[in-house]
Every structure is written in C-alpha cells, then in structure tokens.
Coordinates of C-alpha atoms in Angstrom, one line a residue:
M26 CA -12.8 -34.8 -40.3
P27 CA -13.8 -35.2 -37.2
T28 CA -13.9 -31.2 -36.7
L29 CA -15.0 -30.5 -40.2
L30 CA -17.8 -32.9 -39.1
R31 CA -18.9 -30.6 -36.1
L32 CA -18.8 -27.6 -38.2
L33 CA -20.7 -28.4 -40.7
C34 CA -24.0 -29.7 -38.2
H35 CA -23.3 -26.6 -36.3
Y36 CA -23.5 -24.5 -39.6
R37 CA -26.8 -27.1 -41.1
L38 CA -23.7 -27.1 -44.6
C39 CA -23.9 -29.8 -47.2
G40 CA -26.6 -31.8 -45.7
W41 CA -25.5 -32.2 -41.7
S42 CA -27.6 -30.2 -39.0
P43 CA -27.1 -30.5 -34.3
Q44 CA -29.3 -33.3 -34.5
Y45 CA -26.3 -35.5 -36.3
R46 CA -23.7 -35.2 -32.7
E47 CA -24.5 -37.1 -30.4
F48 CA -24.5 -39.8 -34.0
L49 CA -21.0 -38.1 -34.5
G50 CA -19.8 -38.3 -31.1
A51 CA -19.8 -42.2 -30.6
A52 CA -18.7 -42.6 -34.5
L53 CA -16.0 -40.3 -34.3
P54 CA -14.8 -39.0 -31.6
L55 CA -11.9 -36.9 -30.4
P56 CA -9.5 -37.5 -29.7
A57 CA -8.8 -37.2 -25.2
Q58 CA -7.2 -34.2 -24.9
D59 CA -5.6 -33.4 -20.6
K60 CA -6.6 -29.4 -20.3
Y61 CA -4.5 -30.1 -17.2
A62 CA -1.0 -31.3 -20.1
G63 CA 0.2 -27.5 -18.8
V64 CA -0.8 -27.9 -14.8
R65 CA 1.3 -31.6 -14.9
T66 CA 4.0 -30.5 -16.7
G67 CA 4.1 -26.9 -13.9
D68 CA 4.6 -24.9 -17.9
V69 CA 1.8 -23.3 -17.1
F70 CA 3.2 -22.4 -13.2
L71 CA 4.9 -18.5 -13.4
S72 CA 8.5 -18.6 -11.7
I73 CA 9.7 -18.2 -8.7
E74 CA 11.2 -14.1 -9.9
E75 CA 8.6 -13.7 -12.3
E76 CA 6.3 -13.9 -9.2
A77 CA 8.4 -11.5 -6.7
A78 CA 8.1 -9.0 -9.7
I79 CA 4.2 -8.8 -9.8
V80 CA 4.2 -8.3 -5.9
R81 CA 6.9 -6.3 -6.2
Y82 CA 4.9 -4.2 -9.4
L83 CA 1.6 -4.2 -7.0
D84 CA 3.9 -2.7 -4.6
D85 CA 5.4 0.0 -6.0
T86 CA 2.3 0.9 -7.3
A87 CA -0.3 0.8 -3.9
Q88 CA 3.1 2.6 -2.5
G89 CA 3.0 5.7 -5.1
A90 CA -0.6 5.7 -5.5
R91 CA -0.1 6.2 -1.9
D92 CA 2.1 8.8 -1.6
G93 CA -0.5 10.8 -3.5
A94 CA 0.8 9.6 -7.0
C95 CA -1.3 10.3 -9.6
L96 CA -2.2 7.1 -11.4
D97 CA -4.1 7.5 -15.0
E98 CA -7.6 4.9 -15.1
V99 CA -6.1 3.0 -17.2
T100 CA -2.3 2.6 -14.9
L101 CA -4.9 2.1 -12.4
C102 CA -7.7 -0.7 -13.9
D103 CA -5.0 -2.8 -15.1
A104 CA -3.3 -3.0 -11.9
V105 CA -7.2 -3.3 -10.3
M106 CA -7.1 -6.1 -12.8
L107 CA -3.8 -8.1 -12.1
L108 CA -4.3 -8.0 -8.4
C109 CA -7.7 -10.2 -8.8
A110 CA -6.1 -12.5 -10.9
Y111 CA -3.0 -13.4 -9.4
Q112 CA -4.3 -12.8 -6.4
F113 CA -8.1 -14.6 -6.0
G114 CA -7.2 -16.2 -9.3
M115 CA -10.1 -14.8 -11.0
R116 CA -11.2 -15.9 -14.3
P117 CA -11.4 -12.4 -17.2
I118 CA -15.0 -12.7 -17.1
Q119 CA -15.3 -12.8 -13.5
I120 CA -12.4 -9.8 -13.5
A121 CA -15.1 -8.6 -16.5
L122 CA -18.5 -9.1 -14.4
L123 CA -16.8 -7.0 -11.4
T124 CA -19.7 -5.1 -10.5
M125 CA -20.0 -1.3 -8.8
R126 CA -22.4 -3.0 -5.9
D127 CA -19.7 -6.0 -6.2
V128 CA -17.0 -3.9 -4.3
R129 CA -17.3 -2.6 -0.6
V130 CA -14.4 -0.1 0.9
W131 CA -14.2 0.7 5.0
S132 CA -11.8 2.8 6.2
D133 CA -12.0 3.7 10.3
G134 CA -10.5 6.9 10.2
T135 CA -7.9 5.1 12.0
D136 CA -5.8 4.0 9.3
E137 CA -4.6 5.3 6.7
L138 CA -5.2 1.5 4.3
P139 CA -8.7 0.9 3.9
A140 CA -10.4 -2.4 3.8
V141 CA -12.0 -3.2 0.7
H142 CA -13.9 -6.3 -0.3
L143 CA -14.6 -7.8 -4.0
T144 CA -17.4 -10.0 -4.5
F145 CA -16.9 -12.3 -8.1
R146 CA -19.3 -14.9 -9.1
M147 CA -18.8 -18.7 -9.9
V148 CA -19.1 -18.8 -13.9
K149 CA -17.9 -22.3 -15.7
Q150 CA -20.5 -24.5 -13.5
R151 CA -22.1 -27.3 -14.1
R152 CA -25.7 -27.5 -14.8
G153 CA -28.1 -27.2 -11.8
A154 CA -25.5 -26.3 -10.0
A155 CA -25.5 -23.8 -7.3
V156 CA -24.1 -20.5 -8.4
K157 CA -22.7 -18.6 -4.6
P158 CA -21.5 -15.2 -4.8
L159 CA -16.9 -15.0 -4.0
P160 CA -17.0 -12.5 -1.4
R161 CA -12.4 -12.0 -1.7
R162 CA -10.6 -9.8 0.6
V163 CA -7.7 -7.8 -0.3
K164 CA -4.5 -7.9 1.0
R165 CA -4.7 -4.6 3.3
E166 CA -1.3 -3.2 1.6
W167 CA -3.6 -3.3 -2.1
A168 CA -7.0 -2.4 -0.9
V169 CA -6.3 1.2 -1.9
L170 CA -5.5 0.7 -5.6
P171 CA -9.7 -0.7 -5.5
G172 CA -10.2 1.8 -3.2
Q173 CA -9.0 4.2 -5.6
L174 CA -10.0 3.1 -8.5
E175 CA -14.0 2.3 -6.8
Q176 CA -13.9 6.6 -5.7
R177 CA -12.4 7.8 -8.8
Q178 CA -15.3 5.4 -10.5
R179 CA -18.4 7.3 -8.1
A180 CA -17.3 11.0 -9.0
R181 CA -17.9 10.1 -12.5
G182 CA -21.3 9.3 -11.9
H183 CA -21.3 4.8 -11.8
A184 CA -22.8 3.6 -9.5
G185 CA -24.9 0.7 -9.3
G186 CA -23.7 -2.2 -11.8
D187 CA -21.4 -0.8 -14.1
R188 CA -18.5 -1.8 -14.5
F189 CA -16.1 -1.4 -11.5
C190 CA -13.1 -1.9 -13.9
S191 CA -14.4 0.1 -17.6
V192 CA -13.8 -2.9 -19.8
A193 CA -16.4 -4.4 -22.1
S194 CA -15.7 -8.3 -22.4
A195 CA -13.7 -11.0 -20.6
S196 CA -11.7 -11.2 -23.6
E197 CA -10.0 -6.9 -23.4
V198 CA -9.2 -8.2 -19.6
S199 CA -7.1 -11.1 -20.6
V200 CA -5.5 -8.9 -23.5
R201 CA -4.7 -6.6 -21.1
I202 CA -3.5 -8.5 -17.9
A203 CA -1.7 -10.6 -20.9
A204 CA -0.3 -7.0 -21.6
L205 CA 0.9 -5.5 -18.9
T206 CA 2.4 -9.1 -18.2
E207 CA 4.9 -9.0 -21.0
R208 CA 6.2 -5.5 -19.7
L209 CA 6.7 -6.5 -16.3
L210 CA 8.2 -9.7 -17.6
G211 CA 9.5 -10.1 -20.5
V212 CA 7.0 -13.4 -21.3
R213 CA 3.7 -12.9 -22.0
V214 CA 2.2 -14.5 -19.0
T215 CA -2.2 -15.1 -19.6
A216 CA -4.6 -14.8 -16.4
T217 CA -5.4 -18.7 -16.9
D218 CA -1.7 -18.5 -15.4
L219 CA -1.9 -16.5 -13.2
R220 CA -4.8 -18.6 -11.9
H221 CA -3.2 -22.2 -12.1
T222 CA -0.3 -20.1 -9.8
A223 CA -2.1 -18.7 -7.6
A224 CA -4.1 -22.7 -7.2
Q225 CA 0.0 -24.1 -7.2
R226 CA 0.6 -21.9 -4.6
L227 CA -2.5 -22.1 -2.4
V228 CA -1.9 -26.3 -2.6
D229 CA 1.8 -26.0 -1.4
A230 CA 0.7 -24.1 1.3
G231 CA -1.2 -26.7 3.0
A232 CA -4.5 -25.8 1.3
N233 CA -6.5 -28.7 1.4
Q234 CA -9.3 -30.4 -1.4
E235 CA -12.5 -28.3 0.2
E236 CA -10.1 -24.4 1.3
L237 CA -8.9 -25.0 -2.5
A238 CA -12.6 -25.5 -3.6
A239 CA -13.7 -22.9 -2.2
F240 CA -10.9 -20.7 -3.5
L241 CA -11.5 -21.3 -6.9
G242 CA -14.8 -20.6 -6.5
H243 CA -15.5 -25.2 -7.9
A244 CA -18.3 -26.5 -7.0
D245 CA -16.6 -30.1 -7.1
V246 CA -13.9 -30.6 -4.8
T247 CA -11.7 -33.2 -7.0
T248 CA -11.7 -30.9 -9.9
G249 CA -8.7 -29.3 -8.1
L250 CA -6.7 -32.7 -7.3
V251 CA -4.9 -31.8 -10.1
Y252 CA -3.0 -29.7 -8.2
F253 CA -2.2 -32.1 -5.1
D254 CA -0.5 -34.6 -7.8
S255 CA 1.8 -31.2 -9.4
S256 CA 2.6 -29.7 -6.1
P257 CA 5.9 -31.7 -6.2
N258 CA 6.6 -30.1 -9.4
Q259 CA 6.2 -26.5 -8.0
A260 CA 8.0 -27.8 -4.6
E261 CA 10.9 -28.7 -7.2
R262 CA 10.8 -25.0 -9.1
V263 CA 11.0 -23.2 -6.0
N264 CA 13.8 -25.2 -4.3
R265 CA 15.8 -24.3 -7.8
A266 CA 15.2 -20.6 -6.6
M267 CA 16.9 -21.4 -3.4
G268 CA 19.8 -22.8 -4.6
L269 CA 20.4 -19.5 -6.0
S270 CA 21.3 -18.8 -2.6
P271 CA 24.9 -18.7 -1.3
I272 CA 23.1 -20.2 1.7
Y273 CA 20.9 -21.9 0.4
Q274 CA 23.5 -24.2 -1.3
Q275 CA 25.9 -24.9 1.7
V276 CA 22.6 -25.6 3.8
A277 CA 21.8 -28.1 0.6
R278 CA 25.1 -29.3 0.0
I279 CA 25.0 -31.0 3.7
A280 CA 22.8 -31.7 3.6
H281 CA 22.9 -34.2 0.8
A282 CA 26.3 -35.4 2.8
R283 CA 27.1 -37.9 4.6
F284 CA 30.0 -35.8 6.3
I285 CA 30.1 -32.5 6.5
S286 CA 33.6 -30.6 8.1
A287 CA 34.4 -28.3 10.7
E288 CA 33.4 -25.2 8.7
E289 CA 30.2 -26.3 7.7
L290 CA 29.5 -27.0 11.5
G291 CA 29.9 -23.5 12.4
S292 CA 28.0 -22.2 9.8
L293 CA 24.8 -24.3 11.2
K294 CA 22.6 -22.6 14.1
G295 CA 24.1 -23.7 17.3
E296 CA 20.4 -25.7 17.8
Q297 CA 21.8 -27.1 14.7
Q298 CA 25.4 -28.2 16.4
I299 CA 25.8 -31.3 18.7
A300 CA 26.7 -30.9 21.8
G301 CA 25.2 -32.8 25.2
V302 CA 27.6 -34.5 28.7
P303 CA 27.1 -37.8 28.4
H304 CA 28.0 -39.5 31.6
G305 CA 29.3 -37.2 33.3
I306 CA 31.5 -36.1 29.4
P307 CA 31.7 -33.3 27.7
I308 CA 31.6 -33.9 24.1
A309 CA 30.7 -31.2 21.3
G310 CA 31.4 -30.4 18.0
I311 CA 31.5 -34.0 16.5
G312 CA 28.9 -33.0 14.3
G313 CA 24.8 -31.6 13.3
C314 CA 21.6 -32.7 13.3
T315 CA 19.2 -31.3 9.9
S316 CA 16.1 -31.0 12.3
G317 CA 17.4 -29.2 15.6
H318 CA 17.5 -30.3 19.8
P319 CA 14.4 -28.9 19.9
A320 CA 13.0 -31.0 17.6
C321 CA 15.0 -34.2 19.0
P322 CA 12.8 -35.7 21.3
F323 CA 16.2 -38.2 22.2
N324 CA 19.1 -37.3 24.2
P325 CA 21.9 -35.6 22.6
V326 CA 25.4 -37.2 21.7
T327 CA 24.0 -40.8 22.7
S328 CA 21.4 -40.9 21.0
C329 CA 22.9 -38.7 17.2
Y330 CA 25.3 -41.6 16.5
G331 CA 22.8 -43.9 14.4
C332 CA 20.4 -41.3 14.0
H333 CA 19.9 -39.8 9.1
R334 CA 19.4 -36.3 11.7
F335 CA 23.2 -36.7 12.1
M336 CA 25.7 -35.4 10.2
P337 CA 29.2 -35.8 11.7
V338 CA 32.4 -33.7 11.7
R339 CA 35.3 -35.3 9.2
D340 CA 37.3 -36.0 11.8
V341 CA 38.3 -39.6 13.0
A342 CA 40.6 -38.4 16.0
L343 CA 37.3 -37.0 17.8
H344 CA 35.2 -39.7 17.5
R345 CA 38.4 -41.7 18.9
E346 CA 37.5 -39.7 21.2
V347 CA 33.6 -40.2 21.8
L348 CA 34.6 -44.3 21.1
A349 CA 36.9 -44.0 23.7
G350 CA 34.8 -42.3 26.5
L351 CA 31.5 -44.0 25.8
R352 CA 32.9 -47.4 26.4
S353 CA 34.5 -46.4 30.2
V354 CA 30.7 -44.9 31.1
V355 CA 30.2 -48.7 29.2
R356 CA 32.8 -50.9 31.6
F357 CA 31.2 -48.8 35.0
F358 CA 27.8 -49.8 34.3
H359 CA 28.6 -53.4 33.2
D360 CA 30.6 -53.2 36.9
A361 CA 27.7 -52.7 38.8
S362 CA 25.5 -54.1 37.4
R363 CA 26.9 -57.2 37.1
D364 CA 26.8 -57.0 33.7
E365 CA 22.7 -56.6 33.0
A366 CA 21.9 -55.9 29.6
A367 CA 18.4 -54.9 30.2
S368 CA 20.2 -52.4 31.4
P369 CA 18.4 -49.5 29.2
A370 CA 20.6 -47.1 30.1
Y371 CA 23.3 -49.4 29.5
L372 CA 21.4 -51.0 25.9
Q373 CA 20.9 -47.0 24.5
L374 CA 25.2 -46.9 25.0
Q375 CA 25.9 -50.4 23.6
R376 CA 23.4 -48.9 20.5
A377 CA 25.6 -45.8 20.6
I378 CA 28.5 -46.7 21.1
A379 CA 27.4 -49.4 17.3
G380 CA 26.7 -46.2 15.7
V381 CA 30.1 -43.9 16.7
Q382 CA 32.3 -47.5 15.1
A383 CA 30.3 -47.1 12.4
V384 CA 30.4 -44.2 11.5
L385 CA 34.6 -44.2 12.3
D386 CA 34.1 -47.3 9.3
E387 CA 33.6 -45.7 7.3
L388 CA 35.4 -43.2 7.1
E389 CA 38.4 -44.7 7.4
E390 CA 37.2 -45.7 4.4
K391 CA 37.2 -43.1 2.6
A392 CA 40.3 -42.2 3.1
E393 CA 41.7 -45.4 1.9

C-alpha cells in the first residue's frame, strides 16, 4: 500500500500529489531494507575461481593485442569495460561517462607496454559534497587494451567529450558486462558484484577506511565500513579455495591437530622444524612450529614445550629422551647453584620439563 500511494503521488493520480510524500513517509514508512545484505552474507562476492577466470581472460586478450591479433571493436570495448569494473570497481555510469579527454596514454618508446591513466567522475554523492576526479592507472599488463582502443577512437576522429567506450548509457554498460561475465563464468555477474568484490579484495589486503573511500569514490569514509565487517566472509572463502590444494590440506590438518607424525614433520619447511642444542644437548625432530624459527624470539626446544605454536611429534620415546636430558641439566644447575631456584636458566629448564611432561601425559592418554 505505501508503494502504491507513493506512485499515485508521483503521477498525480486520484487526487494525490507530490506534496503528500512527506506525510506518507511519516504515517506509512516503507519496510526497512538493508542494501548491503548481500555484502554481509558474502553472496555478491566472486569466488576465487571466478576472479581467476576474469584475470585469465584479460591476460589472454591483452596478450593477443600485443601479439597483433585483430580484436573487433565490440570485444575490445567489452574488455576495457570489464577491466574498469574489475580492477577499479567503477559503477556502470562512471564507465559510461568516460570520455576521450579522460584517457591519457604515455609511451617512451623503450617499453612496448604503454602507461594508461583513466580519470573517472564521482557519482551518487550527497548534496553539497565536493565532486573530485578519480584518476586511476591501468595495470601495466592490461594497458594495451585501453591504449589500443584510444588509438582506434582517435583514428575515427573521436576526441574531447566523445564517449571512450562508445556506449549510450549506463544500462548498456551493465548489460554488456553481465553478458561477458556470463559467457566467461557460466553465471551472470553484474558490474555491482565486481565493485563489491574489488572493495572486499582491497579490505582483505589491509586497506584502511580512508584508502577504501578513496578507491570507491566515497565522500564519507563510513560508507564502506560494511566491507570491514564482512572481511571474515571473504577470508573464509579464500581458505576454502586453498583447501582444494593438497599442500594446504596437509598444513591445515597439522595446524588443527595437537600432534603430528614424523612424515608430517618432514613435509614442513626447514625453518618450521624444531632443533637446537640447549646446554650442550643436541635435540632434533621433536616437532614443528607454526611460525618458524626466524619469527620466534625465544630459544628453540626449551621454549617450545608449552607454546601454543608447538606441534609435537607422536613419539613418546623421543620426548622421554628429551625429558631425561633436560633433567640431567637441571640437576647440574641445582648442584652448581646450591638450589638457587631464582636463576633464569634454572626456571626456564623447569618450565621446559613441565611442558615435556605435559606432552608425554597427553600422548600416553591418547595411547590408552
């Protein structure tokens, strides 16, 4: 009903007029809608495979252009529009408004790849907000696409305010991008989906609010906060995609398990395999570390037992040998220091022994 009455006001039907809109807004408010619901659920984001397919298409098309392949105008324009939506997250209206004067191509002759800068316009700004230009530099590997399109347009006599992509409206941009993505991915992905994905990709890479606002062309830095709230959704999808890799599955299984096997220890990087010579006792093969030696400020072996990053090997006999070796050192410290329990080395060894004993207890419980 509220929607119908607003329609009557808009078209001045049945005695209704636009002056009643404010009254209807207060008396019959429309249901609250979350325009970022798709962002919060992650439904609007492209998967890793879909992004890879788009990147592969742009790479192949750009390589073909560099190799002298004759791209027809529609294919070239569609590739440039997809590039603008994917790399820069531009709206269809911003792509449609791109003119010849907004394109700058530089080539010093020493590199076959030109440098291309595109200047977009801010749109959908709040009333009174300053409209600033949005200069963007095209990825060097893809710069040949807008560079070649610019040459063709100038050869046809296009210049100044002529549309760069030869489109009549934002709707045409939307339809052509959606048709291209459907052909590439098998599903229809809109320019808005590409914009959301580009924003989330930037946030997941560590961008702050100001950087995101500058990227999206937002006058208010709080507009894009929803992407920071949704960042775990994207991270989860990345983890799922990485889970397709056997190597990542092995690492993930090790990371989520308290203990690892000798074979799993061997699959870790050398810096993640724990070894050391604490107090003259050579110790190796006791387990792995999720962070690795270079990232750890503590002594190997003696500081590992009890650390949440430590992944002990499932070998009771090995840990018993470590326990016996450390106990002999403790007895030496005890005798030399006359039971000086405040010695830092003495305390560290005591903590290490307690950690080894805890590992042994847990292993023996699992064996029972």
